[in-house]
CSV table of C-alpha atoms in Angstrom, one decimal:
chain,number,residue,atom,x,y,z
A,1,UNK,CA,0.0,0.0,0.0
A,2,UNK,CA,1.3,3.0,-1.1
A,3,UNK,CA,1.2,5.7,1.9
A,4,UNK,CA,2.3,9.6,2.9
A,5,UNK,CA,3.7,10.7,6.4
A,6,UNK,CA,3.2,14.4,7.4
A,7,UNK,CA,4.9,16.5,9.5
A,8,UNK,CA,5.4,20.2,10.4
A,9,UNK,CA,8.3,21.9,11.5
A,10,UNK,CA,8.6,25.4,13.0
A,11,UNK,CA,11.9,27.7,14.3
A,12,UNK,CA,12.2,26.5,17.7
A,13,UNK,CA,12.7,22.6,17.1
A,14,UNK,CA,16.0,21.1,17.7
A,15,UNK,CA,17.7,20.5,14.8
A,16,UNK,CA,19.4,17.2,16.3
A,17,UNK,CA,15.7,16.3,17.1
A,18,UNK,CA,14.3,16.7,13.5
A,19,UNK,CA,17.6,14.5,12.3
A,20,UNK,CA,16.6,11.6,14.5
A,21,UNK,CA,12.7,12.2,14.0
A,22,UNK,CA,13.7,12.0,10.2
A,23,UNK,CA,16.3,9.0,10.5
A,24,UNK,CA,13.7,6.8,12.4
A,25,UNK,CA,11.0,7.2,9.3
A,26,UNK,CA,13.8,7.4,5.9
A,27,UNK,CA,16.3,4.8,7.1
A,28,UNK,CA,15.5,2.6,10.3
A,29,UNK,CA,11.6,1.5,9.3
A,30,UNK,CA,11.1,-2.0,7.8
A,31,UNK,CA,9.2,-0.8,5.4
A,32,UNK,CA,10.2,3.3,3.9
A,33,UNK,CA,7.1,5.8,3.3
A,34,UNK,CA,6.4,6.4,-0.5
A,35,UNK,CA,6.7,10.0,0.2
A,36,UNK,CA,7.5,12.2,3.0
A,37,UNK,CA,5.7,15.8,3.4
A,38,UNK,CA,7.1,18.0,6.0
A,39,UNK,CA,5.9,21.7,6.3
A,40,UNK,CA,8.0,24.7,7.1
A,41,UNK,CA,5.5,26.2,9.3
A,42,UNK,CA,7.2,30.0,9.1
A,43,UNK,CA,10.9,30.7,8.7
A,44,UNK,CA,13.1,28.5,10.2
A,45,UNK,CA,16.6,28.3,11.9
A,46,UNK,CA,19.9,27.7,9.8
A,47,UNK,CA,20.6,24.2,11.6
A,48,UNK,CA,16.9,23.6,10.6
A,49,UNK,CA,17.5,24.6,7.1
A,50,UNK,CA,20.5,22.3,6.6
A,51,UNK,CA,18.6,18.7,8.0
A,52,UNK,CA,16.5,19.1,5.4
A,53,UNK,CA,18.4,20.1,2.6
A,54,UNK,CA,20.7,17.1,3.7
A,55,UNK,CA,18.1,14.8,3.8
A,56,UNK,CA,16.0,16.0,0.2
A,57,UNK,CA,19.6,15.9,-1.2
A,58,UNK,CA,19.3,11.7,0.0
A,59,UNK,CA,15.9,10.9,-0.6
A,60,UNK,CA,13.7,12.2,-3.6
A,61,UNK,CA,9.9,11.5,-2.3
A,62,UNK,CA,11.3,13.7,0.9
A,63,UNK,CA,9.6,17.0,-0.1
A,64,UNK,CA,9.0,20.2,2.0
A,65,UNK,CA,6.2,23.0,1.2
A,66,UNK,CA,7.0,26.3,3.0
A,67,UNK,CA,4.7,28.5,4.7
A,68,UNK,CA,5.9,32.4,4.8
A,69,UNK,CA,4.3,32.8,7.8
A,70,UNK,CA,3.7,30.5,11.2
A,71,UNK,CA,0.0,29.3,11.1
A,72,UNK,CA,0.0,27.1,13.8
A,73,UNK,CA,-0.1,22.8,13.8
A,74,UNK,CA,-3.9,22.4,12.1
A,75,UNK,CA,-3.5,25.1,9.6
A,76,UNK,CA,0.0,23.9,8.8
A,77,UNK,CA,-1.3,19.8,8.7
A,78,UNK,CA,-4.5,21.2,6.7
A,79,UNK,CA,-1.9,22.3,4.1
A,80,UNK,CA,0.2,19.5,4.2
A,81,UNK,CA,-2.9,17.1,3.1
A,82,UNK,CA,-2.9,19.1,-0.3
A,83,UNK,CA,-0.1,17.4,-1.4
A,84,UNK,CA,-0.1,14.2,-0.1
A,85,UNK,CA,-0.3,12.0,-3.1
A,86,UNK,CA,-1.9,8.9,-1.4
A,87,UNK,CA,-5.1,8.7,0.6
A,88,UNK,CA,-3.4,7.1,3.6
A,89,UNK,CA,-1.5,9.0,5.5
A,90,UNK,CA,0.9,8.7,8.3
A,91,UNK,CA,1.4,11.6,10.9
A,92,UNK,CA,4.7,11.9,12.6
A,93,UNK,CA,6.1,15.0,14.9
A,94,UNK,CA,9.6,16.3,14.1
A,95,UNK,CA,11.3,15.8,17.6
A,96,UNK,CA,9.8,12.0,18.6
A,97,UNK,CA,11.1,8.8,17.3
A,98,UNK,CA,9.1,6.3,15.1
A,99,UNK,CA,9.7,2.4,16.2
A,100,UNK,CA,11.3,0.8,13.3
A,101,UNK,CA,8.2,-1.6,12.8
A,102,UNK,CA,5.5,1.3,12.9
A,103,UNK,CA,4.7,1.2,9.5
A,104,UNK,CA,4.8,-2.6,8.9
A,105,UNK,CA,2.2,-3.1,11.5
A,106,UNK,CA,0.3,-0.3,10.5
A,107,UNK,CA,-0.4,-1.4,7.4
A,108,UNK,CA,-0.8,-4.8,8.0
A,109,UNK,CA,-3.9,-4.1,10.2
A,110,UNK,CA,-5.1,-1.7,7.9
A,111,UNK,CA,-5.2,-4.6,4.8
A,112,UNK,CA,-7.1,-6.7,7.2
A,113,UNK,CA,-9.8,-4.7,9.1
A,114,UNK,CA,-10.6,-1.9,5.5
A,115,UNK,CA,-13.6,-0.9,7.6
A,116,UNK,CA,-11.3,1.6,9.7
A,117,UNK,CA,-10.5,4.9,8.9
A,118,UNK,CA,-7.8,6.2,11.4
A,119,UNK,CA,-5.8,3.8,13.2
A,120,UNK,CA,-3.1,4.9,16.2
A,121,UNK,CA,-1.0,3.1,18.9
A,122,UNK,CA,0.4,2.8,21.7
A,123,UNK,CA,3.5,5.1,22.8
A,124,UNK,CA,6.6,5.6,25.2
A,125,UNK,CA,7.1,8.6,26.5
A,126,UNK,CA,11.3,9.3,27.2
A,127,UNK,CA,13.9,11.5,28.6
A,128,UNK,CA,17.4,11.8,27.5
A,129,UNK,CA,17.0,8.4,25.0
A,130,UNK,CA,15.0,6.5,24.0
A,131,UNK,CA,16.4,3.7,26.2
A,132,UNK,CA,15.5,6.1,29.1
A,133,UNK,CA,11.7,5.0,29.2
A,134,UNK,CA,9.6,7.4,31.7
A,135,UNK,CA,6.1,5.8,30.9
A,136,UNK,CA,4.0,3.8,28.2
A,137,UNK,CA,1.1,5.0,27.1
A,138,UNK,CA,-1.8,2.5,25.8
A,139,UNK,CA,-5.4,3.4,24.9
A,140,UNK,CA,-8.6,1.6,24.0
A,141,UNK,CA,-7.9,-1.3,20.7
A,142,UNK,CA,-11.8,-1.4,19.6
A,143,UNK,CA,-13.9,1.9,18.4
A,144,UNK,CA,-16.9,1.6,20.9
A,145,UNK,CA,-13.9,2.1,23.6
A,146,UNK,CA,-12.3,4.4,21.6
A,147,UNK,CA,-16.3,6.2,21.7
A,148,UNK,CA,-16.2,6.1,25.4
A,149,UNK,CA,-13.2,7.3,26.4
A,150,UNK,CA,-13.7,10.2,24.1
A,151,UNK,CA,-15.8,11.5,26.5
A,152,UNK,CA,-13.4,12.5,28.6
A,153,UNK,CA,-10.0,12.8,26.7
A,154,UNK,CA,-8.6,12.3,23.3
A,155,UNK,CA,-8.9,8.6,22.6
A,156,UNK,CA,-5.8,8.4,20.3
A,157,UNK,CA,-2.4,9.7,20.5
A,158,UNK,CA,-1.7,12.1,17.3
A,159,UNK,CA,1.5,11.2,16.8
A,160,UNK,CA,0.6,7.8,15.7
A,161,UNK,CA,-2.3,8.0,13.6
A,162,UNK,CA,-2.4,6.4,10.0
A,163,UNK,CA,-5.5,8.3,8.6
A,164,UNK,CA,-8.0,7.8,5.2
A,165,UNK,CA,-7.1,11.4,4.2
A,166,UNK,CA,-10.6,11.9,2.3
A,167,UNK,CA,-12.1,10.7,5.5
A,168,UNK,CA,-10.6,13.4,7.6
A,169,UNK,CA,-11.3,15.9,4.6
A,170,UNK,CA,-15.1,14.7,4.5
A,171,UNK,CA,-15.0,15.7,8.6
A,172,UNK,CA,-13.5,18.7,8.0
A,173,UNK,CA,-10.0,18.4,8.6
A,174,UNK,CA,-7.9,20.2,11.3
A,175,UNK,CA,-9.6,23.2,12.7
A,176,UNK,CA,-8.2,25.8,14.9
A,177,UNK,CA,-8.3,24.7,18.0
A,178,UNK,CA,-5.8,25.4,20.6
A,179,UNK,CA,-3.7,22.5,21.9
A,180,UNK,CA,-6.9,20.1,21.2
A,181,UNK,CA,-7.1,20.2,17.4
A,182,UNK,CA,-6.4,16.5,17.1
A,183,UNK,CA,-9.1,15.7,19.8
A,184,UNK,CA,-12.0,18.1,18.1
A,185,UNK,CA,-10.6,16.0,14.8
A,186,UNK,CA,-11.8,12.7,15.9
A,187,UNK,CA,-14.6,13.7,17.8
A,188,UNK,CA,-15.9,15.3,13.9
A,189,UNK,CA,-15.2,11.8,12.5
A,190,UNK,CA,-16.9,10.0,15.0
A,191,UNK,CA,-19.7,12.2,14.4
A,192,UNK,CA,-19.5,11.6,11.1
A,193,UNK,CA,-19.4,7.9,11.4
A,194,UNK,CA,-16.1,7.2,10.7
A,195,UNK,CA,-14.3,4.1,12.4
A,196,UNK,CA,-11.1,4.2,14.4
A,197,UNK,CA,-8.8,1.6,16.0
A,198,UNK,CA,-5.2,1.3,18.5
A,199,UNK,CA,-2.8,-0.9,18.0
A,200,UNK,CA,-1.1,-2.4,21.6
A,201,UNK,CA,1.8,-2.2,20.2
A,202,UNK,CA,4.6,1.1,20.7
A,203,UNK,CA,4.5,2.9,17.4
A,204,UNK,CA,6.6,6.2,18.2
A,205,UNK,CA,8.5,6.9,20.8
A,206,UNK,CA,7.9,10.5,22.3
A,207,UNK,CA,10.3,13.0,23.7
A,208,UNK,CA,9.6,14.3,27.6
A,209,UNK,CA,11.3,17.4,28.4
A,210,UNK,CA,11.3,19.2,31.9
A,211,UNK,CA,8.5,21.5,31.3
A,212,UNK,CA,6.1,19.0,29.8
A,213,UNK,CA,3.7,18.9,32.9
A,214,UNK,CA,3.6,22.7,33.7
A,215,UNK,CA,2.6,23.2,29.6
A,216,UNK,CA,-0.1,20.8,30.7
A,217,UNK,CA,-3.1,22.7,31.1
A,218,UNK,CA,-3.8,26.5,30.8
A,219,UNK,CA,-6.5,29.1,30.8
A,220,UNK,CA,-6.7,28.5,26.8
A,221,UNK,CA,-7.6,24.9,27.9
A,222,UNK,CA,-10.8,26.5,29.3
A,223,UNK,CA,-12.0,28.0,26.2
A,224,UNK,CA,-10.7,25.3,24.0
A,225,UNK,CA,-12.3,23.2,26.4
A,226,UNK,CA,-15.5,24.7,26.1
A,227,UNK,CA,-16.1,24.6,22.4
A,228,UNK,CA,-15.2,20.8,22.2
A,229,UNK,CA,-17.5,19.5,25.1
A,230,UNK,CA,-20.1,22.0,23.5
A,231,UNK,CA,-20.0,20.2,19.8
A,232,UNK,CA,-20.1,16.9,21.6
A,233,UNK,CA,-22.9,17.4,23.2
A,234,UNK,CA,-24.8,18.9,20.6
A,235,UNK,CA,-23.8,15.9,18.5
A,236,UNK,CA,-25.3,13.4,21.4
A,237,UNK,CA,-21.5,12.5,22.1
A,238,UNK,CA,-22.0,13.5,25.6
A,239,UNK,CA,-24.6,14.4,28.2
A,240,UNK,CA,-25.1,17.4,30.0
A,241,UNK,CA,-23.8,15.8,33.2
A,242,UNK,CA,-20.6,14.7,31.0
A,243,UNK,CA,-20.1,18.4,29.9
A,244,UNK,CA,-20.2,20.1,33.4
A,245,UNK,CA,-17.7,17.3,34.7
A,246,UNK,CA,-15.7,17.9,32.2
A,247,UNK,CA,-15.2,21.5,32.7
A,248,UNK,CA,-14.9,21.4,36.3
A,249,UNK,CA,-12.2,18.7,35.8
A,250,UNK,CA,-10.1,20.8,33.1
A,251,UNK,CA,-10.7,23.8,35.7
A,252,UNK,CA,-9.3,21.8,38.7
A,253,UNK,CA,-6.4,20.6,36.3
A,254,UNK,CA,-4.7,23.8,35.3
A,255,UNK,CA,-4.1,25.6,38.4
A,256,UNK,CA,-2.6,22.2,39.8
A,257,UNK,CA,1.1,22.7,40.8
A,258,UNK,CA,3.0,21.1,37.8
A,259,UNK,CA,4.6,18.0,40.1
A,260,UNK,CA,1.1,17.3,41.2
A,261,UNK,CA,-0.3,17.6,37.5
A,262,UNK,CA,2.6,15.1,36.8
A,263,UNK,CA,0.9,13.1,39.3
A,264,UNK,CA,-2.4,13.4,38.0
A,265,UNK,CA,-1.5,12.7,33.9
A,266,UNK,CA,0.8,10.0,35.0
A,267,UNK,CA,-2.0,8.2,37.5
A,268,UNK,CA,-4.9,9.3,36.2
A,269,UNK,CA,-4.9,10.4,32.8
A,270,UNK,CA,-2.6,8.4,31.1
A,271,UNK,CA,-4.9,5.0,32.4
């Protein structure tokens, strides 16, 4: 099956980062992408600048599309899709690390279950290496569990999604959303009837820094919040009880001290 991966790339990534992001999807998978789209969301930084010219220099279905100006991850992915040659397509973030059987198992479930139209995984979630494992990250295999959990939080991890692309263009693709555009994504396709699935298996491995819990949760949440629990429950994806828990949860959340929000995600959210 002939497949896309998609990624985004703006002026404060790591160059070192985008080399091993880009290494783990051009040169270490069992089976290689038919084409790689990575957008420039904005200028970027010289060391950015030469990764890439190094690696379209290697590979010749590595192409990059340049935006003048920074839109932001949705408006940046929603630009991507338009040329992505395939209608499956594989997301992947610029500073995490893809497990060198992703694809291979990816693909394999998707030629034997054709009914599903996003498919995501499990993920590790690590420190200085990869080898330096701070947590795994599983979620719900079948789509009435992915339905239920999506009630509460995003149901799949981004990062790992192989997506029909004229499915998520039928359900409106990435809209701007802040922090939650993948979540307000699948909620859409749900809504729309669209099918998902998650693999057990680790399919990226993603990078932790120090500030990843205090980033966890701000007043933006609130609003974003808002709008998503709104839409699900005028779509009959939640109750009204569902709605007022979830906003008083998301309020309780953010002003939590970030080593007790580490806590919380690592206890509570991440089951």
């Amino acid at each position: 099956m002939k497949f896309s991966v998609l990624m985004s790339v703006y002026e404060k990534e790591d160059p070192l980062f985008l080399r091993e992001s880009l290494e783990s999807i051009l040169i270490h998978q069992t089976v290689i992408p038919t084409e790689v789209i990575l957008v420039e969301d904005g200028p970027l930084n010289d060391g950015l600048y030469s990764v890439l010219e190094e690696f379209k220099g290697q590979f010749a279905f590595f192409k990059t599309i340049a935006l003048k100006e920074n839109v932001g991850l949705g408006a940046a992915l929603n630009e991507g899709m338009k040329h992505c040659s395939y209608d499956w397509v594989a997301r992947m973030d610029t500073d995490d690390i893809a497990a060198k059987y992703r694809f291979e198992r990816q693909l394999k479930f998707l030629q034997d279950n054709p009914d599903i139209d996003v498919l995501g995984g499990a993920i590790s979630e690590f420190g200085n290496s990869v080898q330096d494992i701070k947590a795994v990250k599983q979620l719900p295999k079948e789509h009435s569990s992915i339905q239920t959990m999506l009630k509460r939080r995003s149901p799949m991890s981004h990062v790992t999604v192989f997506f029909r692309k004229a499915s998520v263009v039928a359900a409106g693709g990435y809209q701007t959303l802040m922090y939650i555009e993948d979540y307000y994504l699948w909620a859409r396709m749900i809504t729309s009837g669209f099918r998902m699935a998650n693999l057990d298996d680790i399919l990226v491995h993603v990078r932790v820094g120090n500030g990843m819990y205090s980033r966890r949760g701000n007043r933006e949440y609130i609003r974003s919040w808002k709008i998503l629990n709104q839409y699900m429950l005028e779509n009959k994806l939640i109750t009204g009880i569902d709605l007022t828990v979830n906003m008083l949860l998301i309020r309780g959340f953010i002003f939590l001290p970030p080593k007790l929000k580490e806590f919380v995600y690592k206890r509570i959210l991440r089951k």
